[in-house]
PDB file of C-alpha atoms in Angstrom:
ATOM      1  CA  UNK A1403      -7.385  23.021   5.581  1.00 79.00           C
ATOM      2  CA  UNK A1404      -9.076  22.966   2.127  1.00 95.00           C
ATOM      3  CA  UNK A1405     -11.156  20.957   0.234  1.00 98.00           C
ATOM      4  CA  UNK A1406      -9.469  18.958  -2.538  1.00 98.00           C
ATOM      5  CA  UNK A1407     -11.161  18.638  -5.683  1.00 98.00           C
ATOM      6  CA  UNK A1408      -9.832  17.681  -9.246  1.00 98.00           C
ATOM      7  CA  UNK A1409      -7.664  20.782 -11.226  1.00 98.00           C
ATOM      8  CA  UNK A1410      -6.199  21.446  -7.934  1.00 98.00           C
ATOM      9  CA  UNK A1411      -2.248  20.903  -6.835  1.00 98.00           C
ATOM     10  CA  UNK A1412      -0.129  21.034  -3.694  1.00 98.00           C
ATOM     11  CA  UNK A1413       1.674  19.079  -1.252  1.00 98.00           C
ATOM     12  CA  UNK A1414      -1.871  18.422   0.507  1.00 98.00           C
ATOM     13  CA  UNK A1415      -2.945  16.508  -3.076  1.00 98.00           C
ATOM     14  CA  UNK A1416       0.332  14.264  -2.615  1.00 98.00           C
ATOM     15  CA  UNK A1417      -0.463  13.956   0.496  1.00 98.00           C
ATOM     16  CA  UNK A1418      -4.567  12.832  -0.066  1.00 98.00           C
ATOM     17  CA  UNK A1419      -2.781  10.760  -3.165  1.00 98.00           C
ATOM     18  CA  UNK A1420      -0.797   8.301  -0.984  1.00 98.00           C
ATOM     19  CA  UNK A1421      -3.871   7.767   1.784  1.00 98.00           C
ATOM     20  CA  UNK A1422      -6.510   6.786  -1.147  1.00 98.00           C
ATOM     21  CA  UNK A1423      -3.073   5.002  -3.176  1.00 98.00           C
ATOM     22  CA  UNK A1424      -4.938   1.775  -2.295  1.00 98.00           C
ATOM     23  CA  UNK A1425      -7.913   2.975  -4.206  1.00 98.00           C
ATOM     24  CA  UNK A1426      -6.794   2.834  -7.808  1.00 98.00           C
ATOM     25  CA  UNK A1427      -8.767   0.503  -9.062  1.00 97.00           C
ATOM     26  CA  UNK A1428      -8.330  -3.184 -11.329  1.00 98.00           C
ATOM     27  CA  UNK A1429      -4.544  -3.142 -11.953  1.00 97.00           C
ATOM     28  CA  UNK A1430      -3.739   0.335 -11.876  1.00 97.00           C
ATOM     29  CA  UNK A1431      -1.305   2.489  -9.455  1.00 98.00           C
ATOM     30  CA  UNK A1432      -2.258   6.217  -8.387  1.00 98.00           C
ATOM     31  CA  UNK A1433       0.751   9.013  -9.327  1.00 98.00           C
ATOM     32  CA  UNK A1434       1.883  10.494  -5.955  1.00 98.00           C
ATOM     33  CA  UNK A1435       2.278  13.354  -8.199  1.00 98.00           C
ATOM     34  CA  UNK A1436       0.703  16.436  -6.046  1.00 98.00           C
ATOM     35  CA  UNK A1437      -1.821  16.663  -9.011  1.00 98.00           C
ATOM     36  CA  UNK A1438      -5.922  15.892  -8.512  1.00 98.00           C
ATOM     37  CA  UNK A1439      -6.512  15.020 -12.203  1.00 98.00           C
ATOM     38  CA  UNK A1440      -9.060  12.079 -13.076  1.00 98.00           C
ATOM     39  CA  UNK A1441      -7.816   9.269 -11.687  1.00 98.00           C
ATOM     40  CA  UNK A1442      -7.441  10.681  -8.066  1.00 98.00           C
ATOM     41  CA  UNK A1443     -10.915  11.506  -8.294  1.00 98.00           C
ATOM     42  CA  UNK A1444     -11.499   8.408  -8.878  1.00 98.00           C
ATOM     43  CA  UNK A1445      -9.956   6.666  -6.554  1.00 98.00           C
ATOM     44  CA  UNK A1446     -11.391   9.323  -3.676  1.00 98.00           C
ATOM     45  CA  UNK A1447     -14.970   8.171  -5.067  1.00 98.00           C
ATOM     46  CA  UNK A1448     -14.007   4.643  -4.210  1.00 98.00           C
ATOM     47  CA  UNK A1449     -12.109   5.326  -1.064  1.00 98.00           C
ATOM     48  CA  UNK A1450     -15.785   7.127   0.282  1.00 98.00           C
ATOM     49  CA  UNK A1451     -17.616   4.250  -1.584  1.00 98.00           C
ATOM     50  CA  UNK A1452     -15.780   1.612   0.515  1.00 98.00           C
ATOM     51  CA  UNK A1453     -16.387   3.827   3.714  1.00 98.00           C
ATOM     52  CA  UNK A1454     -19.790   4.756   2.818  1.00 98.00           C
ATOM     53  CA  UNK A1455     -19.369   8.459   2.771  1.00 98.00           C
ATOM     54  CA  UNK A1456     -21.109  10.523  -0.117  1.00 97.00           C
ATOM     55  CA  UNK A1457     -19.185   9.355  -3.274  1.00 98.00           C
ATOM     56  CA  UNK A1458     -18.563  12.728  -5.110  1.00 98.00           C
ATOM     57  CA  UNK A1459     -15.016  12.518  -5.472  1.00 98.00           C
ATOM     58  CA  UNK A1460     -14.388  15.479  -3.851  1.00 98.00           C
ATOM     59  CA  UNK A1461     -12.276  15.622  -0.233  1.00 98.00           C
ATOM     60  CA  UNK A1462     -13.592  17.435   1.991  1.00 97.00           C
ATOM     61  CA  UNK A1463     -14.875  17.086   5.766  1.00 97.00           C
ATOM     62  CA  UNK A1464     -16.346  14.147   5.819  1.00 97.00           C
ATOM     63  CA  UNK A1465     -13.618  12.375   3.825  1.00 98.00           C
ATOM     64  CA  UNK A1466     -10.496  14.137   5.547  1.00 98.00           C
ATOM     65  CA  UNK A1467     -12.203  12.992   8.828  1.00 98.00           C
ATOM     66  CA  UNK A1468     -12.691   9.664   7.742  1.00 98.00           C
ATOM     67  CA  UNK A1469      -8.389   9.683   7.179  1.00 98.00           C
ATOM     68  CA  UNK A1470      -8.263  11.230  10.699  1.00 97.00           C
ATOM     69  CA  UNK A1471     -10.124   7.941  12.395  1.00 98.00           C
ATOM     70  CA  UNK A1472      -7.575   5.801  10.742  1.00 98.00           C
ATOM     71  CA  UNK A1473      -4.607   7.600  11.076  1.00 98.00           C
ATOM     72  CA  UNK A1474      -2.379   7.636  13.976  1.00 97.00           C
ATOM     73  CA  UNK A1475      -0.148  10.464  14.469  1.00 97.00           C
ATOM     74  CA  UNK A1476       2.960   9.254  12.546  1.00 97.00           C
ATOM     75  CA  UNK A1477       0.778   9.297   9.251  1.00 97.00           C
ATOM     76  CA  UNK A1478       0.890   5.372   9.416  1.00 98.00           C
ATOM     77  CA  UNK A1479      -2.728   3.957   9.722  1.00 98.00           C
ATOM     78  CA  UNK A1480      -4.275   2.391  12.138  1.00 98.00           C
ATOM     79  CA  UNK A1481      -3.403  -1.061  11.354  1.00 97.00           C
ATOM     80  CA  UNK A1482       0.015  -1.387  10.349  1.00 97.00           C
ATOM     81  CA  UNK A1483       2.949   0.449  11.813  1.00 97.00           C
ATOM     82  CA  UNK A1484       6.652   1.089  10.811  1.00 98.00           C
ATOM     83  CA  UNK A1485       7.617  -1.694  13.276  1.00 97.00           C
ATOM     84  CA  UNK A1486       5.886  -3.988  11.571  1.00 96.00           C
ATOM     85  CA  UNK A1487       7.132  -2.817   7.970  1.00 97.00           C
ATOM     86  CA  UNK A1488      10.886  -2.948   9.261  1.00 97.00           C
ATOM     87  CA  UNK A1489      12.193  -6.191  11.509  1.00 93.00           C
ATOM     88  CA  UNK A1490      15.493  -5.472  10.151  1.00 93.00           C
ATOM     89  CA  UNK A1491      17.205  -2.401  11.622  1.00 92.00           C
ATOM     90  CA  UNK A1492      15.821   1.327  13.286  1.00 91.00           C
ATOM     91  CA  UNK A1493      17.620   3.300  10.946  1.00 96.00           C
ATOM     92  CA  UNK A1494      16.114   1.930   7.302  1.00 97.00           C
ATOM     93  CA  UNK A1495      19.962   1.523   6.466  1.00 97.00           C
ATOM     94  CA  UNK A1496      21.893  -0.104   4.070  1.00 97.00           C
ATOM     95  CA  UNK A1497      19.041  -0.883   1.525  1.00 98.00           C
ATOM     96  CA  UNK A1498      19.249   0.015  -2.076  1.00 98.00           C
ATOM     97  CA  UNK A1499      17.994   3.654  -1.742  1.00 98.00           C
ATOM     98  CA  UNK A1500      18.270   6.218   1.312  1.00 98.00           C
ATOM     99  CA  UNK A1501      16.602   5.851   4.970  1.00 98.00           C
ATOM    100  CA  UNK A1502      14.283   8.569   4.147  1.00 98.00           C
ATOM    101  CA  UNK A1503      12.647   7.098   1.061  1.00 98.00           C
ATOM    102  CA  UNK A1504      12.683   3.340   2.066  1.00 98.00           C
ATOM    103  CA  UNK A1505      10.413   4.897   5.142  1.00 98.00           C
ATOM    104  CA  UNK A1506       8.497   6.704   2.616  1.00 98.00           C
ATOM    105  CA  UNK A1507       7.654   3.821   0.711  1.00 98.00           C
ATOM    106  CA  UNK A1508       7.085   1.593   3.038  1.00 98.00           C
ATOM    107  CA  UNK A1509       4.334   4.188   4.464  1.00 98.00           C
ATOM    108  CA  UNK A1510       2.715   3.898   1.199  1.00 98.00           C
ATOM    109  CA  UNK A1511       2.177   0.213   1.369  1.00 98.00           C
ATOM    110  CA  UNK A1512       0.794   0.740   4.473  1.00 98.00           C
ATOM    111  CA  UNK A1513      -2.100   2.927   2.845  1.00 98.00           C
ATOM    112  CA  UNK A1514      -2.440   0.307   0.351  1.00 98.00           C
ATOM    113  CA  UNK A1515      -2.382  -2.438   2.936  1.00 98.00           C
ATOM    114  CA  UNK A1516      -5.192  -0.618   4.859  1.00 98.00           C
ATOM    115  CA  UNK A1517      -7.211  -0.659   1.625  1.00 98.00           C
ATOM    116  CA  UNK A1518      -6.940  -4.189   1.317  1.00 98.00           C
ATOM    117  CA  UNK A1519      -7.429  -5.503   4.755  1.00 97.00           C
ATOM    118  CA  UNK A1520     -11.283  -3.033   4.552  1.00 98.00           C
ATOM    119  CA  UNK A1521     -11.860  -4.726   1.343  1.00 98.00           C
ATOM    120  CA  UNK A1522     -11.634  -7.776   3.161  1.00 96.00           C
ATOM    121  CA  UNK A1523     -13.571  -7.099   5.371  1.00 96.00           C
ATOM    122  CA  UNK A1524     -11.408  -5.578   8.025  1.00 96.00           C
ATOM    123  CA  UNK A1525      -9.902  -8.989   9.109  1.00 93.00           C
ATOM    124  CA  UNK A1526      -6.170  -8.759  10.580  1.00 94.00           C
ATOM    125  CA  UNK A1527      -3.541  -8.658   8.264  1.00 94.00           C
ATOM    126  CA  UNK A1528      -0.191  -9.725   9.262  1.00 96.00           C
ATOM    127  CA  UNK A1529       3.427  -8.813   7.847  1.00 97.00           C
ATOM    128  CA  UNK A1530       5.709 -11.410   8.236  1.00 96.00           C
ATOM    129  CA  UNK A1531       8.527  -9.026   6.182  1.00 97.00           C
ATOM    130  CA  UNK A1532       8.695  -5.528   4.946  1.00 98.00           C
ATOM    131  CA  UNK A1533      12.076  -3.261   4.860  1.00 98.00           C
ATOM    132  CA  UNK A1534      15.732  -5.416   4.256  1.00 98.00           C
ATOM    133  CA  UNK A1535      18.770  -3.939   4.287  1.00 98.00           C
ATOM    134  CA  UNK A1536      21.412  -5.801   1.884  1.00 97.00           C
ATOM    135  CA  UNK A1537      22.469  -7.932   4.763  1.00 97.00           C
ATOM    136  CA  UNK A1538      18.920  -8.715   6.066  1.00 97.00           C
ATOM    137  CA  UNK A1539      18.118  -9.607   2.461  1.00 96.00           C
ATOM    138  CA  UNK A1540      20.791 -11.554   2.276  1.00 96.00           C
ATOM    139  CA  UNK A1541      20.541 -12.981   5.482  1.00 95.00           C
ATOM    140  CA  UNK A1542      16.507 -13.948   4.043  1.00 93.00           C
ATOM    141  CA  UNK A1543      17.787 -15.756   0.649  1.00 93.00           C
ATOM    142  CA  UNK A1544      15.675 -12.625  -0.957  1.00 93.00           C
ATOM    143  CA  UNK A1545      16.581 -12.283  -4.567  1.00 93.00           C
ATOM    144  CA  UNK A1546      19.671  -9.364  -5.202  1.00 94.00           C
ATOM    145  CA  UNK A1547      16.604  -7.464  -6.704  1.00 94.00           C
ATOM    146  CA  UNK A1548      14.327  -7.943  -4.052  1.00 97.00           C
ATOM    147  CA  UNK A1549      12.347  -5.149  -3.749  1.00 97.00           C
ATOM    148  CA  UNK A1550      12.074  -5.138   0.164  1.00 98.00           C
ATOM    149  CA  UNK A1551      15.464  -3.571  -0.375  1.00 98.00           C
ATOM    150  CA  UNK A1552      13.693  -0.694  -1.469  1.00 98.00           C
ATOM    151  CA  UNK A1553      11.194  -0.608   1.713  1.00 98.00           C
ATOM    152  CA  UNK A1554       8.140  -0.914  -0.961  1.00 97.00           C
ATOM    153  CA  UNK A1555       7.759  -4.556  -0.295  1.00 98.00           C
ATOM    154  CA  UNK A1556       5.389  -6.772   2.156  1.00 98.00           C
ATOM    155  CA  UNK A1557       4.973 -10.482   2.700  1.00 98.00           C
ATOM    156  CA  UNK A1558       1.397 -11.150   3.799  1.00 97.00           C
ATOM    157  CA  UNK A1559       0.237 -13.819   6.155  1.00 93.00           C
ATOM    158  CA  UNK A1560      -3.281 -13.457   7.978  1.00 80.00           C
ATOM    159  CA  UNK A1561      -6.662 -15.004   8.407  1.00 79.00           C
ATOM    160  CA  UNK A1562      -7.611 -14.846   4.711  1.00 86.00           C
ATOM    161  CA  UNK A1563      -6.202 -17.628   2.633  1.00 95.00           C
ATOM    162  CA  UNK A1564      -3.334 -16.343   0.507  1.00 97.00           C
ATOM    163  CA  UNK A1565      -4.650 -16.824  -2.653  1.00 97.00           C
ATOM    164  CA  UNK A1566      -7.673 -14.458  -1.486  1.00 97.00           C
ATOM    165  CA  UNK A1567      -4.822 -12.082  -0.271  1.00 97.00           C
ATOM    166  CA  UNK A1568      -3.376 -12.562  -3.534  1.00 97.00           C
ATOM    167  CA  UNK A1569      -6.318 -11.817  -5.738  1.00 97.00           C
ATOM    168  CA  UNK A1570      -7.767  -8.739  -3.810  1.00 97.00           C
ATOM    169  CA  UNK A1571      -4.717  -7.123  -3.858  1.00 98.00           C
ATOM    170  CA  UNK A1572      -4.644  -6.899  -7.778  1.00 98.00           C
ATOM    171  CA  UNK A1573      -7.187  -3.876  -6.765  1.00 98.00           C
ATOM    172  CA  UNK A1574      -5.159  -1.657  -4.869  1.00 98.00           C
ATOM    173  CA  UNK A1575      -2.187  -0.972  -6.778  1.00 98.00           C
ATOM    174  CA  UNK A1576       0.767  -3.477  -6.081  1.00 98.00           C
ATOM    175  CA  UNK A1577       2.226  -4.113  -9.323  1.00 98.00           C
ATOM    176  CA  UNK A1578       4.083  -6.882  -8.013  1.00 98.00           C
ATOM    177  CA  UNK A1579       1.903  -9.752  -6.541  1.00 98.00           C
ATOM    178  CA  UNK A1580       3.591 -13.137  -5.677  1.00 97.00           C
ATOM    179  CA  UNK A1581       2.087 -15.668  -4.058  1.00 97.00           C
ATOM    180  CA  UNK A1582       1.365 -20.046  -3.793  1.00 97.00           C
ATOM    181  CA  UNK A1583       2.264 -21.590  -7.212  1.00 97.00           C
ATOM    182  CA  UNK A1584       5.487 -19.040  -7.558  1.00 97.00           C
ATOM    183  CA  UNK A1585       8.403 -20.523  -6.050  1.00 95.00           C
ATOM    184  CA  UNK A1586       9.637 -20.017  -2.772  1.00 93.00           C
ATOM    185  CA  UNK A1587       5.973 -18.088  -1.882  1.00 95.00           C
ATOM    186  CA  UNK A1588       3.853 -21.617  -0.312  1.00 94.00           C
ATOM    187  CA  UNK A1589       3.283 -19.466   2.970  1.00 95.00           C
ATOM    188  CA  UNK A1590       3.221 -16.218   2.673  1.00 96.00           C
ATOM    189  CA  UNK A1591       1.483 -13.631  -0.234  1.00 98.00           C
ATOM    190  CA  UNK A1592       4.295 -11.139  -1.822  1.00 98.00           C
ATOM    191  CA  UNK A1593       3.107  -7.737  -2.929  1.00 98.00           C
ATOM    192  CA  UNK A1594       5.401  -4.539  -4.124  1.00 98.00           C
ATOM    193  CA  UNK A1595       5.507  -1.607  -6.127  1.00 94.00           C
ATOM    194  CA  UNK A1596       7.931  -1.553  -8.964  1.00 91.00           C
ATOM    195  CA  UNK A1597       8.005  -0.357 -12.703  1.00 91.00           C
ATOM    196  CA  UNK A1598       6.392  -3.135 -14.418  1.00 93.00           C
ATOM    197  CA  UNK A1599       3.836  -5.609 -13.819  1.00 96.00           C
ATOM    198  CA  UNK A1600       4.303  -9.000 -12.224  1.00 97.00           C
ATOM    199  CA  UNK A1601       1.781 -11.078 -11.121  1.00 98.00           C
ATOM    200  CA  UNK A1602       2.349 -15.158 -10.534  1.00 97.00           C
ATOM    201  CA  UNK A1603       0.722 -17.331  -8.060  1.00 97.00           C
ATOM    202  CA  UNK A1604      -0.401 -20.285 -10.150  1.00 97.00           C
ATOM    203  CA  UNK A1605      -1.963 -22.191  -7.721  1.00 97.00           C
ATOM    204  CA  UNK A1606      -4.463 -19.217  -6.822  1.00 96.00           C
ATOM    205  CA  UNK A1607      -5.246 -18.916 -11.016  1.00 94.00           C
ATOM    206  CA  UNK A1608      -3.121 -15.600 -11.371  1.00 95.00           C
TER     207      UNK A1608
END
């Protein structure tokens, strides 16, 4: 119910923080932190840059309605859905951290996801994997560190080519990006958060 501007903190700045997380900018990943310093504002310009809202960096009405229209009323946007980020089991189960925070992350990819697919003009996106569990992974070949066991993973597939899936999504803060030229990734574009940077699909010049 307020405005958000930088020098502020709360659970409604985390909460801003992961819907403009796929705002960061050219290899960079937004703190879920609860704190509007600098690079929130930032990425709140460029979130009301890509929507054409005023581009003050500060969220108020216009923005927060903006989140409203593509929002539905599990906090997932529009676009994407927990469903779609979890073919594996209901529960979130058996992965390599609790229910609760492989749901969490995987909510946060959807943000970023939705960032992506506008930059792209708002052409359909499609998750062919999201959310494993140990035996899902398993069951996949996924590598034992696979970080869809972590819910903070998606394999992309869609009407852009993957290599343009690949590139655009160096902008909205997967530090993990795997796609054609990286083995085992001809059809489908990889993207993650983890705690280092990894970017390799060869045949797309990354």
């Amino acid at each position: 119910g307020r405005t958000l501007s930088q020098g502020m903190s709360g659970e409604d700045v985390r909460q801003l923080q992961i819907r403009v997380s796929g705002y960061p900018g050219y290899q960079s990943v937004l703190a879920l932190d609860g704190v509007f310093g600098p690079a929130t504002k930032a990425a709140v310009t460029r979130f009301q840059q890509a929507y054409g809202l005023a581009a003050d960096g500060i969220a108020g009405p216009q923005t927060f309605n903006k989140i409203y229209a593509l929002q539905d009323n599990d906090c997932t946007p529009i676009h994407f859905s927990y469903a779609e980020l979890n073919r594996c089991n209901s529960t979130w189960s058996g992965g390599a951290v609790s229910a609760s925070t492989a749901k969490f992350n995987a909510r946060v990819v959807m943000w970023k996801l939705e960032a992506l697919r506008h930059a792209l003009g708002d052409v359909p996106i499609y998750v062919s994997s999201g959310f494993r569990s140990y035996a899902c992974n398993n069951a996949a070949g996924g590598s034992s560190t696979s970080r869809h066991l972590y819910g903070d993973a998606a394999d992309l597939t869609g009407s852009p080519s993957l290599c343009t899936l690949a590139r655009q999504a160096r902008y909205h803060g997967f530090r993990e990006i795997l796609g054609p030229g990286y083995p085992g990734h001809s059809d489908h574009t990889h993207v993650a958060n983890k705690s280092s940077w990894t970017w390799s699909a060869s045949s797309c010049g990354i």
